[in-house]
């Protein structure tokens, strides 16, 4: 079953709330900082609420000094992680573009193949029609060259050849006897 956008939104909101609850239990000073920042946000209603809230949270952090538990990364380690993440995202984008290009090439090859097939069938049909016209003209010339009522042997051979193929008889407009 495919998930609807509202179900996806609800799951995302629940995940955010769970993360937030984990942060608040791990860092009790965070709850005070959020209360301070959100209270100031509601009272002042600034035009850019995100920048305002970020500044108030920084201000609360300077007052409360929220201590991060665990090993803090040095600036160099953080830079290396950020760069690695950027390289990974760029490489994934390159791979995605290459896959899309390969799919386009495959589709183009398929289209060209179909077009070549159509052109070949058209050439074959034109050649067959030209051969049919040539055979009909040959048959009529052989029949007309004959001074006798019955067609000559060569006309009879051409006629028998043509008569064996029902489609050819139809196209030549020959009588069936």
Tab-separated table of C-alpha atoms in Angstrom:
chain	number	residue	atom	x	y	z
A	1	UNK	CA	0.000	0.000	0.000
A	2	UNK	CA	1.313	3.406	-0.963
A	3	UNK	CA	1.523	6.061	1.748
A	4	UNK	CA	-0.493	9.261	1.210
A	5	UNK	CA	1.057	12.672	1.730
A	6	UNK	CA	-0.903	13.272	4.948
A	7	UNK	CA	0.274	9.956	6.420
A	8	UNK	CA	3.823	10.862	5.432
A	9	UNK	CA	3.441	14.307	7.044
A	10	UNK	CA	2.053	12.766	10.239
A	11	UNK	CA	4.947	10.301	10.438
A	12	UNK	CA	7.439	13.100	9.870
A	13	UNK	CA	5.840	15.237	12.582
A	14	UNK	CA	5.851	12.291	14.991
A	15	UNK	CA	9.542	11.681	14.276
A	16	UNK	CA	10.298	15.365	14.931
A	17	UNK	CA	8.356	15.279	18.206
A	18	UNK	CA	10.215	12.132	19.312
A	19	UNK	CA	13.572	13.740	18.510
A	20	UNK	CA	12.536	16.898	20.317
A	21	UNK	CA	11.431	14.925	23.372
A	22	UNK	CA	14.788	13.107	23.404
A	23	UNK	CA	16.642	16.442	23.203
A	24	UNK	CA	14.591	17.941	25.991
A	25	UNK	CA	15.269	14.995	28.330
A	26	UNK	CA	18.970	15.001	27.452
A	27	UNK	CA	19.352	18.786	27.705
A	28	UNK	CA	16.983	20.277	30.312
A	29	UNK	CA	18.436	23.766	29.692
A	30	UNK	CA	17.094	23.520	26.139
A	31	UNK	CA	13.519	23.644	27.413
A	32	UNK	CA	14.261	26.890	29.259
A	33	UNK	CA	15.948	28.361	26.165
A	34	UNK	CA	13.010	27.401	23.938
A	35	UNK	CA	10.505	28.840	26.411
A	36	UNK	CA	12.495	32.088	26.536
A	37	UNK	CA	12.893	32.317	22.728
A	38	UNK	CA	9.307	31.373	21.838
A	39	UNK	CA	7.906	33.715	24.507
A	40	UNK	CA	9.892	36.629	23.066
A	41	UNK	CA	8.789	35.618	19.553
A	42	UNK	CA	5.094	35.632	20.495
A	43	UNK	CA	5.379	38.983	22.305
A	44	UNK	CA	7.242	40.877	19.570
A	45	UNK	CA	5.972	39.190	16.362
A	46	UNK	CA	8.991	40.183	14.204
A	47	UNK	CA	8.880	40.206	10.370
A	48	UNK	CA	11.519	37.420	10.177
A	49	UNK	CA	10.593	34.979	12.950
A	50	UNK	CA	13.310	32.402	12.172
A	51	UNK	CA	16.213	34.835	12.450
A	52	UNK	CA	14.651	36.356	15.571
A	53	UNK	CA	14.187	32.939	17.221
A	54	UNK	CA	17.747	31.913	16.318
A	55	UNK	CA	19.107	35.099	17.919
A	56	UNK	CA	17.014	34.581	21.072
A	57	UNK	CA	18.211	30.964	21.352
A	58	UNK	CA	21.835	32.141	21.031
A	59	UNK	CA	21.150	34.732	23.723
A	60	UNK	CA	19.611	32.073	26.001
A	61	UNK	CA	22.613	29.814	25.351
A	62	UNK	CA	24.992	32.594	26.431
A	63	UNK	CA	23.015	32.954	29.669
A	64	UNK	CA	22.408	29.255	30.424
A	65	UNK	CA	25.472	27.725	28.781
A	66	UNK	CA	23.870	24.565	27.433
A	67	UNK	CA	26.490	21.845	27.795
A	68	UNK	CA	26.601	19.265	25.033
A	69	UNK	CA	26.972	15.765	26.389
A	70	UNK	CA	29.425	13.411	24.743
A	71	UNK	CA	32.460	14.153	22.639
A	72	UNK	CA	32.337	17.534	20.952
A	73	UNK	CA	33.865	17.752	17.502
A	74	UNK	CA	36.730	20.081	16.829
A	75	UNK	CA	36.271	22.637	14.105
A	76	UNK	CA	38.554	20.652	11.800
A	77	UNK	CA	36.635	17.387	12.373
A	78	UNK	CA	33.361	19.157	11.748
A	79	UNK	CA	34.743	20.675	8.529
A	80	UNK	CA	35.924	17.244	7.338
A	81	UNK	CA	32.483	15.757	8.014
A	82	UNK	CA	30.723	18.600	6.217
A	83	UNK	CA	33.051	18.278	3.216
A	84	UNK	CA	32.584	14.496	3.090
A	85	UNK	CA	28.820	14.925	3.159
A	86	UNK	CA	29.025	17.485	0.354
A	87	UNK	CA	31.199	15.171	-1.750
A	88	UNK	CA	28.782	12.293	-1.144
A	89	UNK	CA	25.784	14.364	-2.196
A	90	UNK	CA	27.606	15.587	-5.314
A	91	UNK	CA	28.692	12.049	-6.254
A	92	UNK	CA	25.156	10.698	-5.796
A	93	UNK	CA	23.870	13.487	-8.050
A	94	UNK	CA	26.464	12.598	-10.706
A	95	UNK	CA	25.464	8.922	-10.573
A	96	UNK	CA	21.788	9.879	-10.859
A	97	UNK	CA	22.510	12.053	-13.908
A	98	UNK	CA	24.536	9.257	-15.553
A	99	UNK	CA	21.658	6.804	-15.028
A	100	UNK	CA	19.200	9.265	-16.544
A	101	UNK	CA	21.526	9.822	-19.515
A	102	UNK	CA	21.828	6.046	-20.027
A	103	UNK	CA	18.031	5.723	-19.998
A	104	UNK	CA	17.738	8.530	-22.570
A	105	UNK	CA	20.352	6.828	-24.783
A	106	UNK	CA	18.491	3.523	-24.531
A	107	UNK	CA	15.191	5.189	-25.473
A	108	UNK	CA	16.829	7.026	-28.388
A	109	UNK	CA	18.360	3.783	-29.658
A	110	UNK	CA	14.973	2.082	-29.481
A	111	UNK	CA	13.279	4.922	-31.394
A	112	UNK	CA	16.001	4.844	-34.066
A	113	UNK	CA	15.646	1.070	-34.365
A	114	UNK	CA	11.898	1.355	-34.901
A	115	UNK	CA	12.407	4.082	-37.516
A	116	UNK	CA	15.016	1.994	-39.368
A	117	UNK	CA	12.576	-0.944	-39.389
A	118	UNK	CA	9.794	1.212	-40.832
A	119	UNK	CA	12.119	2.596	-43.523
A	120	UNK	CA	13.336	-0.905	-44.433
A	121	UNK	CA	9.769	-2.206	-44.737
A	122	UNK	CA	8.865	0.783	-46.935
A	123	UNK	CA	11.906	0.153	-49.194
A	124	UNK	CA	11.012	-3.535	-49.473
A	125	UNK	CA	7.416	-2.703	-50.352
A	126	UNK	CA	8.524	-0.197	-53.000
A	127	UNK	CA	10.925	-2.738	-54.505
A	128	UNK	CA	8.248	-5.426	-54.533
A	129	UNK	CA	5.792	-3.059	-56.240
A	130	UNK	CA	8.422	-2.172	-58.843
A	131	UNK	CA	9.066	-5.876	-59.469
A	132	UNK	CA	5.353	-6.552	-59.808
A	133	UNK	CA	4.969	-3.783	-62.358
A	134	UNK	CA	7.984	-5.124	-64.264
A	135	UNK	CA	6.558	-8.689	-64.259
A	136	UNK	CA	3.166	-7.454	-65.458
A	137	UNK	CA	4.731	-5.458	-68.260
A	138	UNK	CA	6.893	-8.462	-69.226
A	139	UNK	CA	3.874	-10.756	-69.252
A	140	UNK	CA	1.832	-8.340	-71.363
A	141	UNK	CA	4.735	-7.815	-73.811
A	142	UNK	CA	5.282	-11.575	-74.162
A	143	UNK	CA	1.582	-12.094	-74.761
A	144	UNK	CA	1.350	-9.310	-77.306
A	145	UNK	CA	4.484	-10.445	-79.176
A	146	UNK	CA	2.870	-13.805	-79.749
A	147	UNK	CA	1.189	-14.009	-83.140
A	148	UNK	CA	-0.602	-17.148	-82.137
A	149	UNK	CA	-3.758	-17.176	-79.998
A	150	UNK	CA	-2.135	-19.149	-77.184
A	151	UNK	CA	0.683	-17.495	-75.277
A	152	UNK	CA	4.195	-18.637	-76.027
A	153	UNK	CA	6.167	-20.907	-73.718
A	154	UNK	CA	8.022	-18.016	-72.063
A	155	UNK	CA	4.733	-16.201	-71.383
A	156	UNK	CA	3.299	-19.436	-69.947
A	157	UNK	CA	6.314	-19.752	-67.566
A	158	UNK	CA	5.897	-16.160	-66.341
A	159	UNK	CA	2.151	-16.669	-65.975
A	160	UNK	CA	2.640	-19.899	-63.953
A	161	UNK	CA	5.187	-18.141	-61.742
A	162	UNK	CA	2.776	-15.284	-61.091
A	163	UNK	CA	-0.190	-17.608	-60.550
A	164	UNK	CA	1.562	-19.470	-57.696
A	165	UNK	CA	1.541	-16.338	-55.531
A	166	UNK	CA	-2.100	-15.271	-54.858
A	167	UNK	CA	-1.058	-11.825	-53.625
A	168	UNK	CA	0.899	-11.273	-56.833
A	169	UNK	CA	-2.090	-12.305	-58.965
A	170	UNK	CA	-4.248	-9.779	-57.107
A	171	UNK	CA	-1.723	-6.984	-57.506
A	172	UNK	CA	-1.113	-7.667	-61.192
A	173	UNK	CA	-4.822	-7.785	-61.861
A	174	UNK	CA	-4.487	-11.140	-63.668
A	175	UNK	CA	-7.489	-13.303	-64.244
A	176	UNK	CA	-7.706	-16.532	-62.344
A	177	UNK	CA	-8.330	-19.549	-64.566
